Short mmCIF file of C-alpha atoms in Angstrom, two decimals:
data_model
loop_
_atom_site.label_atom_id
_atom_site.label_comp_id
_atom_site.label_asym_id
_atom_site.label_seq_id
_atom_site.Cartn_x
_atom_site.Cartn_y
_atom_site.Cartn_z
CA MET A 190 0.00 0.00 0.00
CA ARG A 191 0.99 3.66 -0.38
CA GLY A 192 2.34 5.83 2.39
CA VAL A 193 4.60 8.82 3.11
CA VAL A 194 7.83 7.66 4.78
CA PHE A 195 10.64 9.77 6.23
CA ASP A 196 13.93 7.86 6.55
CA GLY A 197 15.87 10.57 8.38
CA LYS A 198 17.19 12.17 5.20
CA GLN A 199 14.36 12.38 2.71
CA VAL A 200 10.60 11.96 2.40
CA GLN A 201 9.28 9.44 -0.09
CA VAL A 202 5.85 8.33 -1.21
CA VAL A 203 6.24 4.55 -1.29
CA ASP A 204 3.92 1.80 -2.48
CA ASP A 205 5.43 -1.21 -0.69
CA LEU A 206 4.21 -0.43 2.83
CA THR A 207 2.35 -3.06 4.86
CA VAL A 208 0.50 -2.79 8.18
CA ARG A 209 -0.36 -5.58 10.59
CA GLU A 210 -3.89 -6.64 11.49
CA PRO A 211 -5.54 -5.07 14.55
CA GLY A 212 -4.95 -6.81 17.85
CA PRO A 213 -7.18 -6.73 20.95
CA GLY A 214 -8.40 -3.20 21.62
CA GLU A 215 -7.25 -1.93 18.21
CA VAL A 216 -8.90 -0.68 15.02
CA LEU A 217 -7.77 -0.88 11.38
CA VAL A 218 -8.78 2.26 9.49
CA ALA A 219 -8.69 2.93 5.75
CA ILE A 220 -7.63 6.57 5.51
CA SER A 221 -9.62 8.77 3.12
CA ALA A 222 -8.08 12.15 3.89
CA ALA A 223 -5.33 13.55 6.10
CA GLY A 224 -4.29 17.12 6.88
CA LEU A 225 -0.66 18.16 6.53
CA CYS A 226 0.19 19.74 9.87
CA HIS A 227 3.25 21.76 10.85
CA SER A 228 4.19 18.98 13.28
CA ASP A 229 4.72 16.60 10.36
CA LEU A 230 7.09 19.11 8.78
CA SER A 231 8.82 19.56 12.15
CA VAL A 232 9.77 15.88 12.13
CA VAL A 233 11.34 16.34 8.70
CA ASP A 234 13.32 19.45 9.67
CA GLY A 235 14.41 17.99 13.02
CA THR A 236 12.47 20.33 15.30
CA ILE A 237 10.61 17.30 16.66
CA PRO A 238 13.07 14.41 17.17
CA PHE A 239 11.54 11.07 16.18
CA PRO A 240 12.96 7.61 15.37
CA VAL A 241 13.10 6.64 11.72
CA PRO A 242 12.00 5.32 9.34
CA VAL A 243 8.54 6.61 10.17
CA VAL A 244 5.21 6.95 8.39
CA LEU A 245 4.17 10.58 8.80
CA GLY A 246 0.73 12.08 9.36
CA HIS A 247 -1.45 12.43 12.44
CA GLU A 248 -4.59 14.30 11.36
CA GLY A 249 -6.85 11.91 9.47
CA ALA A 250 -10.28 10.42 8.93
CA GLY A 251 -11.54 7.33 7.17
CA LEU A 252 -13.56 4.14 7.36
CA VAL A 253 -13.19 1.34 9.86
CA GLU A 254 -12.11 -1.84 8.04
CA ALA A 255 -11.67 -4.21 10.96
CA VAL A 256 -11.68 -4.22 14.75
CA GLY A 257 -9.80 -6.32 17.27
CA ALA A 258 -11.23 -8.26 20.17
CA GLY A 259 -13.04 -6.21 22.78
CA VAL A 260 -13.83 -3.24 20.51
CA SER A 261 -17.53 -2.38 20.57
CA HIS A 262 -17.91 1.39 20.10
CA VAL A 263 -17.02 1.28 16.38
CA ALA A 264 -17.63 -1.36 13.70
CA PRO A 265 -16.53 -1.98 10.10
CA GLY A 266 -18.05 0.64 7.81
CA ASP A 267 -18.20 3.38 10.45
CA HIS A 268 -16.73 6.78 9.61
CA VAL A 269 -14.16 7.89 12.16
CA ALA A 270 -11.88 10.81 12.91
CA LEU A 271 -8.57 9.83 14.49
CA SER A 272 -6.90 11.38 17.51
CA THR A 273 -3.26 11.03 18.50
CA LEU A 274 -4.05 10.11 22.11
CA ALA A 275 -3.29 6.43 22.63
CA SER A 276 -4.30 6.85 26.27
CA CYS A 277 -4.71 3.83 28.53
CA GLY A 278 -8.08 4.80 30.01
CA THR A 279 -7.22 3.35 33.42
CA CYS A 280 -4.54 5.55 35.01
CA ALA A 281 -5.24 8.39 37.44
CA GLU A 282 -4.94 11.07 34.75
CA CYS A 283 -7.37 9.28 32.42
CA ASP A 284 -9.74 8.79 35.34
CA ARG A 285 -9.63 12.54 36.01
CA GLY A 286 -10.63 13.22 32.39
CA ARG A 287 -7.12 14.32 31.39
CA PRO A 288 -6.07 11.82 28.70
CA THR A 289 -3.49 14.28 27.31
CA MET A 290 -1.52 13.68 30.51
CA CYS A 291 -1.62 9.88 30.29
CA ARG A 292 2.00 8.72 30.47
CA ARG A 293 1.24 5.72 28.29
CA ALA A 294 0.16 8.11 25.53
CA ILE A 295 3.48 9.97 25.41
CA GLY A 296 6.80 8.85 23.97
CA ARG A 297 5.98 5.21 23.22
CA PRO A 298 6.31 4.91 19.42
CA GLN A 299 5.11 1.60 17.98
CA GLN A 300 6.13 -0.16 14.75
CA PRO A 301 2.96 -1.58 13.14
CA PHE A 302 4.25 -0.94 9.60
CA ALA A 303 6.88 -2.69 7.53
CA ARG A 304 8.70 -2.39 4.23
CA GLY A 305 9.95 -5.81 3.31
CA ASP A 306 11.66 -7.22 6.40
CA ARG A 307 12.24 -3.82 8.04
CA THR A 308 9.76 -2.41 10.54
CA VAL A 309 8.64 1.22 10.29
CA TYR A 310 7.62 3.53 13.13
CA GLN A 311 4.21 5.12 13.60
CA PHE A 312 4.15 8.89 14.13
CA ALA A 313 2.06 10.22 17.01
CA SER A 314 0.39 6.82 17.44
CA ASN A 315 -1.44 7.61 14.20
CA SER A 316 0.42 7.77 10.84
CA ALA A 317 -2.48 9.06 8.77
CA PHE A 318 -0.29 9.41 5.64
CA ALA A 319 -0.90 5.77 4.75
CA GLU A 320 -3.74 4.02 3.00
CA ARG A 321 -4.37 2.03 6.18
CA THR A 322 -3.27 2.41 9.77
CA VAL A 323 -3.82 0.60 13.06
CA VAL A 324 -4.71 2.65 16.13
CA LYS A 325 -5.90 1.99 19.65
CA ALA A 326 -9.69 1.83 19.85
CA VAL A 327 -9.81 4.95 22.02
CA GLN A 328 -8.27 6.94 19.15
CA ALA A 329 -11.06 6.16 16.68
CA VAL A 330 -14.03 8.45 17.23
CA ARG A 331 -17.20 7.74 15.28
CA ILE A 332 -18.62 10.69 13.33
CA PRO A 333 -21.83 11.14 11.32
CA LYS A 334 -21.57 9.87 7.76
CA ASP A 335 -22.90 13.14 6.34
CA ILE A 336 -19.69 14.97 7.33
CA PRO A 337 -17.19 15.02 4.44
CA LEU A 338 -14.12 13.03 5.46
CA ARG A 339 -11.72 15.65 4.10
CA ALA A 340 -13.28 18.13 6.54
CA ALA A 341 -13.55 15.63 9.39
CA ALA A 342 -9.83 14.87 9.07
CA LEU A 343 -8.99 18.33 10.39
CA ILE A 344 -10.83 17.78 13.66
CA GLY A 345 -8.23 15.26 14.82
CA CYS A 346 -5.42 17.77 15.35
CA GLY A 347 -5.98 21.37 14.26
CA VAL A 348 -9.46 21.71 15.74
CA LEU A 349 -8.81 19.66 18.87
CA THR A 350 -5.66 21.70 19.51
CA GLY A 351 -6.83 25.21 18.60
CA VAL A 352 -10.46 25.21 19.67
CA GLY A 353 -9.60 22.98 22.63
CA ALA A 354 -6.94 25.41 23.85
CA VAL A 355 -9.62 28.10 24.03
CA LEU A 356 -12.45 26.10 25.56
CA ASN A 357 -10.60 23.55 27.70
CA ARG A 358 -7.27 25.08 28.70
CA ALA A 359 -7.77 28.85 28.74
CA ARG A 360 -11.53 28.62 29.38
CA VAL A 361 -12.18 31.87 27.54
CA ASP A 362 -15.42 33.43 28.77
CA ARG A 363 -18.03 35.71 27.23
CA GLY A 364 -16.76 39.25 26.89
CA ASP A 365 -13.07 38.34 27.23
CA SER A 366 -10.36 39.83 25.02
CA VAL A 367 -8.15 37.50 22.98
CA VAL A 368 -4.97 37.98 20.95
CA VAL A 369 -3.87 35.25 18.55
CA ILE A 370 -0.27 35.43 17.29
CA GLY A 371 0.02 33.43 14.06
CA THR A 372 -2.96 32.57 11.86
CA GLY A 373 -1.96 29.26 10.32
CA GLY A 374 -4.02 26.13 10.77
CA ILE A 375 -3.84 26.22 14.58
CA GLY A 376 -4.28 29.98 14.84
CA LEU A 377 -7.42 29.96 12.72
CA ASN A 378 -8.91 27.35 15.02
CA VAL A 379 -8.00 29.44 18.06
CA LEU A 380 -9.81 32.35 16.41
CA GLN A 381 -12.97 30.35 15.85
CA GLY A 382 -12.73 28.87 19.32
CA ALA A 383 -12.67 32.40 20.74
CA ARG A 384 -15.67 33.32 18.60
CA ILE A 385 -17.60 30.25 19.78
CA ALA A 386 -16.70 31.06 23.40
CA GLY A 387 -18.15 34.56 23.05
CA ALA A 388 -14.97 36.65 23.26
CA LEU A 389 -15.75 40.30 22.64
CA ARG A 390 -12.49 41.47 21.05
CA ILE A 391 -10.41 39.00 19.04
CA VAL A 392 -7.16 40.41 17.63
CA ALA A 393 -5.32 38.35 15.02
CA VAL A 394 -1.60 39.06 14.46
CA ASP A 395 0.26 37.72 11.43
CA ALA A 396 3.16 39.15 9.45
CA ASN A 397 1.43 38.17 6.20
CA PRO A 398 -1.28 40.76 5.37
CA ALA A 399 -2.83 38.32 2.87
CA LYS A 400 -4.12 36.30 5.82
CA GLU A 401 -6.47 39.03 7.04
CA ALA A 402 -9.54 37.87 5.11
CA ALA A 403 -9.32 34.33 6.48
CA ALA A 404 -8.63 35.57 10.00
CA ARG A 405 -11.75 37.73 9.95
CA GLN A 406 -13.80 34.92 8.45
CA PHE A 407 -12.86 32.67 11.38
CA GLY A 408 -13.64 35.26 14.03
CA ALA A 409 -11.07 38.05 14.26
CA THR A 410 -12.51 41.48 14.99
CA ASP A 411 -9.14 43.13 14.29
CA PHE A 412 -6.05 42.23 12.25
CA LEU A 413 -2.48 43.45 12.69
CA THR A 414 0.80 42.56 10.99
CA SER A 415 2.75 42.91 14.25
CA THR A 416 2.02 43.08 17.96
CA ASP A 417 3.01 46.75 18.05
CA GLY A 418 -0.57 47.95 17.61
CA VAL A 419 -2.25 45.64 20.11
CA ARG A 420 -2.11 48.20 22.92
CA ASP A 421 -3.91 50.71 20.70
CA ILE A 422 -6.82 48.28 20.54
CA LEU A 423 -6.52 46.87 24.08
CA PRO A 424 -4.87 49.64 26.16
CA THR A 425 -4.68 47.61 29.38
CA GLY A 426 -3.72 44.37 27.66
CA ALA A 427 -5.49 41.14 26.79
CA ASP A 428 -7.19 38.54 28.94
CA HIS A 429 -5.72 35.75 26.79
CA VAL A 430 -2.82 35.67 24.33
CA PHE A 431 -2.22 32.54 22.27
CA GLU A 432 1.23 32.06 20.71
CA CYS A 433 0.76 29.79 17.67
CA VAL A 434 4.09 30.16 15.87
CA GLY A 435 6.74 28.69 18.17
CA ARG A 436 9.29 31.51 18.34
CA VAL A 437 10.75 32.56 21.67
CA GLU A 438 10.57 36.28 20.88
CA LEU A 439 6.85 35.92 20.20
CA ILE A 440 6.40 34.06 23.48
CA ARG A 441 7.95 37.06 25.22
CA GLN A 442 5.59 39.39 23.35
CA ALA A 443 2.62 37.24 24.34
CA VAL A 444 3.54 37.60 28.01
CA ASP A 445 4.13 41.35 27.69
CA LEU A 446 0.66 41.85 26.17
CA LEU A 447 -1.23 40.43 29.14
CA ASP A 448 -3.65 42.43 31.24
CA ARG A 449 -4.01 41.78 34.97
CA HIS A 450 -5.02 38.19 35.57
CA GLY A 451 -4.21 37.48 31.93
CA GLN A 452 -2.78 34.24 30.63
CA ALA A 453 -0.44 33.43 27.78
CA VAL A 454 -1.11 30.04 26.18
CA LEU A 455 1.76 28.40 24.30
CA LEU A 456 0.73 26.37 21.24
CA GLY A 457 3.62 26.91 18.81
CA VAL A 458 6.46 24.38 18.99
CA PRO A 459 10.01 25.82 19.06
CA GLY A 460 13.10 23.62 19.12
CA ALA A 461 13.31 21.13 21.97
CA ASP A 462 16.12 23.10 23.66
CA ALA A 463 14.61 26.58 23.13
CA GLU A 464 14.44 28.89 26.15
CA ALA A 465 12.23 31.96 26.60
CA SER A 466 12.53 34.81 29.08
CA PHE A 467 10.13 37.22 30.75
CA LEU A 468 10.16 39.82 33.50
CA VAL A 469 9.35 38.04 36.75
CA SER A 470 8.03 41.27 38.26
CA SER A 471 5.44 41.47 35.51
CA MET A 472 3.78 38.25 36.64
CA PHE A 473 2.70 39.24 40.14
CA LEU A 474 -0.68 40.60 39.07
CA ASP A 475 -1.99 37.04 38.81
CA LYS A 476 -0.69 36.55 35.28
CA ALA A 477 0.06 33.04 34.04
CA ILE A 478 1.94 31.21 31.30
CA LEU A 479 0.18 28.01 30.30
CA GLY A 480 1.54 25.14 28.31
CA CYS A 481 -1.07 23.28 26.35
CA ARG A 482 -0.86 19.77 24.94
CA TYR A 483 -3.36 18.89 22.22
CA GLY A 484 -5.92 21.42 23.43
CA SER A 485 -6.31 19.59 26.77
CA SER A 486 -8.77 17.51 24.77
CA ARG A 487 -10.97 14.55 25.57
CA PRO A 488 -11.43 13.28 22.01
CA GLN A 489 -14.31 10.89 22.62
CA ARG A 490 -16.24 13.86 24.02
CA ASP A 491 -14.82 16.73 21.98
CA VAL A 492 -14.80 15.27 18.45
CA PRO A 493 -18.59 14.60 18.43
CA LEU A 494 -19.13 18.08 19.90
CA TYR A 495 -17.11 19.75 17.15
CA ALA A 496 -18.77 17.59 14.50
CA GLU A 497 -22.18 18.82 15.66
CA LEU A 498 -21.00 22.44 15.75
CA TYR A 499 -19.88 21.96 12.14
CA ARG A 500 -23.28 20.57 11.17
CA GLN A 501 -24.89 23.64 12.73
CA GLY A 502 -22.61 25.97 10.77
CA ARG A 503 -20.91 27.29 13.90
CA LEU A 504 -17.55 25.56 13.39
CA LEU A 505 -15.77 26.12 10.08
CA LEU A 506 -14.05 23.12 8.52
CA ASP A 507 -14.57 23.36 4.75
CA GLU A 508 -13.01 26.83 4.84
CA LEU A 509 -9.83 25.37 6.38
CA VAL A 510 -9.31 23.00 3.47
CA THR A 511 -7.79 25.43 1.01
CA ALA A 512 -6.26 22.72 -1.21
CA THR A 513 -6.40 18.95 -1.64
CA TYR A 514 -3.66 16.80 -3.15
CA PRO A 515 -3.46 13.13 -4.07
CA VAL A 516 -0.88 11.53 -1.81
CA GLU A 517 1.50 11.20 -4.78
CA ASP A 518 1.72 15.03 -4.79
CA PHE A 519 3.04 15.20 -1.23
CA GLU A 520 6.01 17.36 -2.18
CA LYS A 521 3.77 19.98 -3.78
CA ALA A 522 1.54 19.97 -0.70
CA ARG A 523 4.60 20.32 1.50
CA ALA A 524 5.96 23.23 -0.54
CA ASP A 525 2.62 25.06 -0.49
CA ALA A 526 2.28 24.53 3.26
CA GLU A 527 5.81 25.71 4.04
CA ALA A 528 5.32 28.80 1.87
CA GLY A 529 2.06 29.66 3.63
CA ARG A 530 0.07 29.45 0.41
CA VAL A 531 -2.55 27.23 2.06
CA ALA A 532 -4.17 27.25 5.51
CA ARG A 533 -4.33 23.45 5.49
CA ALA A 534 -3.22 21.09 2.74
CA VAL A 535 -5.17 17.84 2.73
CA LEU A 536 -3.83 14.61 1.24
CA THR A 537 -6.37 12.21 -0.24
CA PHE A 538 -6.17 8.49 -0.92
#
């Protein structure tokens, strides 16, 4: 079968990939569509260290082909969106409703794929850039069949991360002020999360002025090409600032833009050894810096919620898919994504 494999030096679209059958508590999914996320590119450029060879992709949707023993919540033929959380469901964090903190869901790469006699790693417990993948049952979330799979694919990472950061981690409230630094795939979802939450002023910041129309479509009330003008709009600062780029100087700006009791939420991913600084004295008015993993999501709850918001026209998904590419055109999709020509490139099988 076809898949996108990174061997540590180059990315190739191969056609000799195989995947094992699902074991107990697992699901085999035929991927229909998968979003190309910045995290996939970060594996290629070394920002996210990962063992190789690896099948890339972690934002996908498709049809259930087979289920292992003990799986009852999905069945062959069901449409599913995939999450990256291979959580155990039984530890203290899972029991508290915090599967993003499950230690069994972090840093345990499996090797369900093979090319010939060599095993191949699975990225983010998912590997959606393959015609078929095997995931833990908890990662497969059933969705209504009237939702286009190319739109549903984006729920599994961009929406869970961006909208989730607003609703679950920051808990933005009605009337709050929000600044979003970076309006790529994650930033646009933060914008629409803030709109859904009822934020009164939503300021989008992006160095590319061509992104203004999309930012406003997703919920921005104001658009700036740098943070310099934020204080003109919000003189006392913002209740929430989301950094969606992953640059340490922008993290510092996010902290500096906070109002009293404000919180900076970090979503961008800088290098693993990156360090950021801030004035300690500036934090004593109950300000906070929050890390955020995967939107603090509970996928089996959140994915159906976002799917229903989409059906009601309140959550935008089709507008995120600015271009689709057959998987054989991965390099073109990658180039367009890296150049910022698309909000989200979607690979199709």
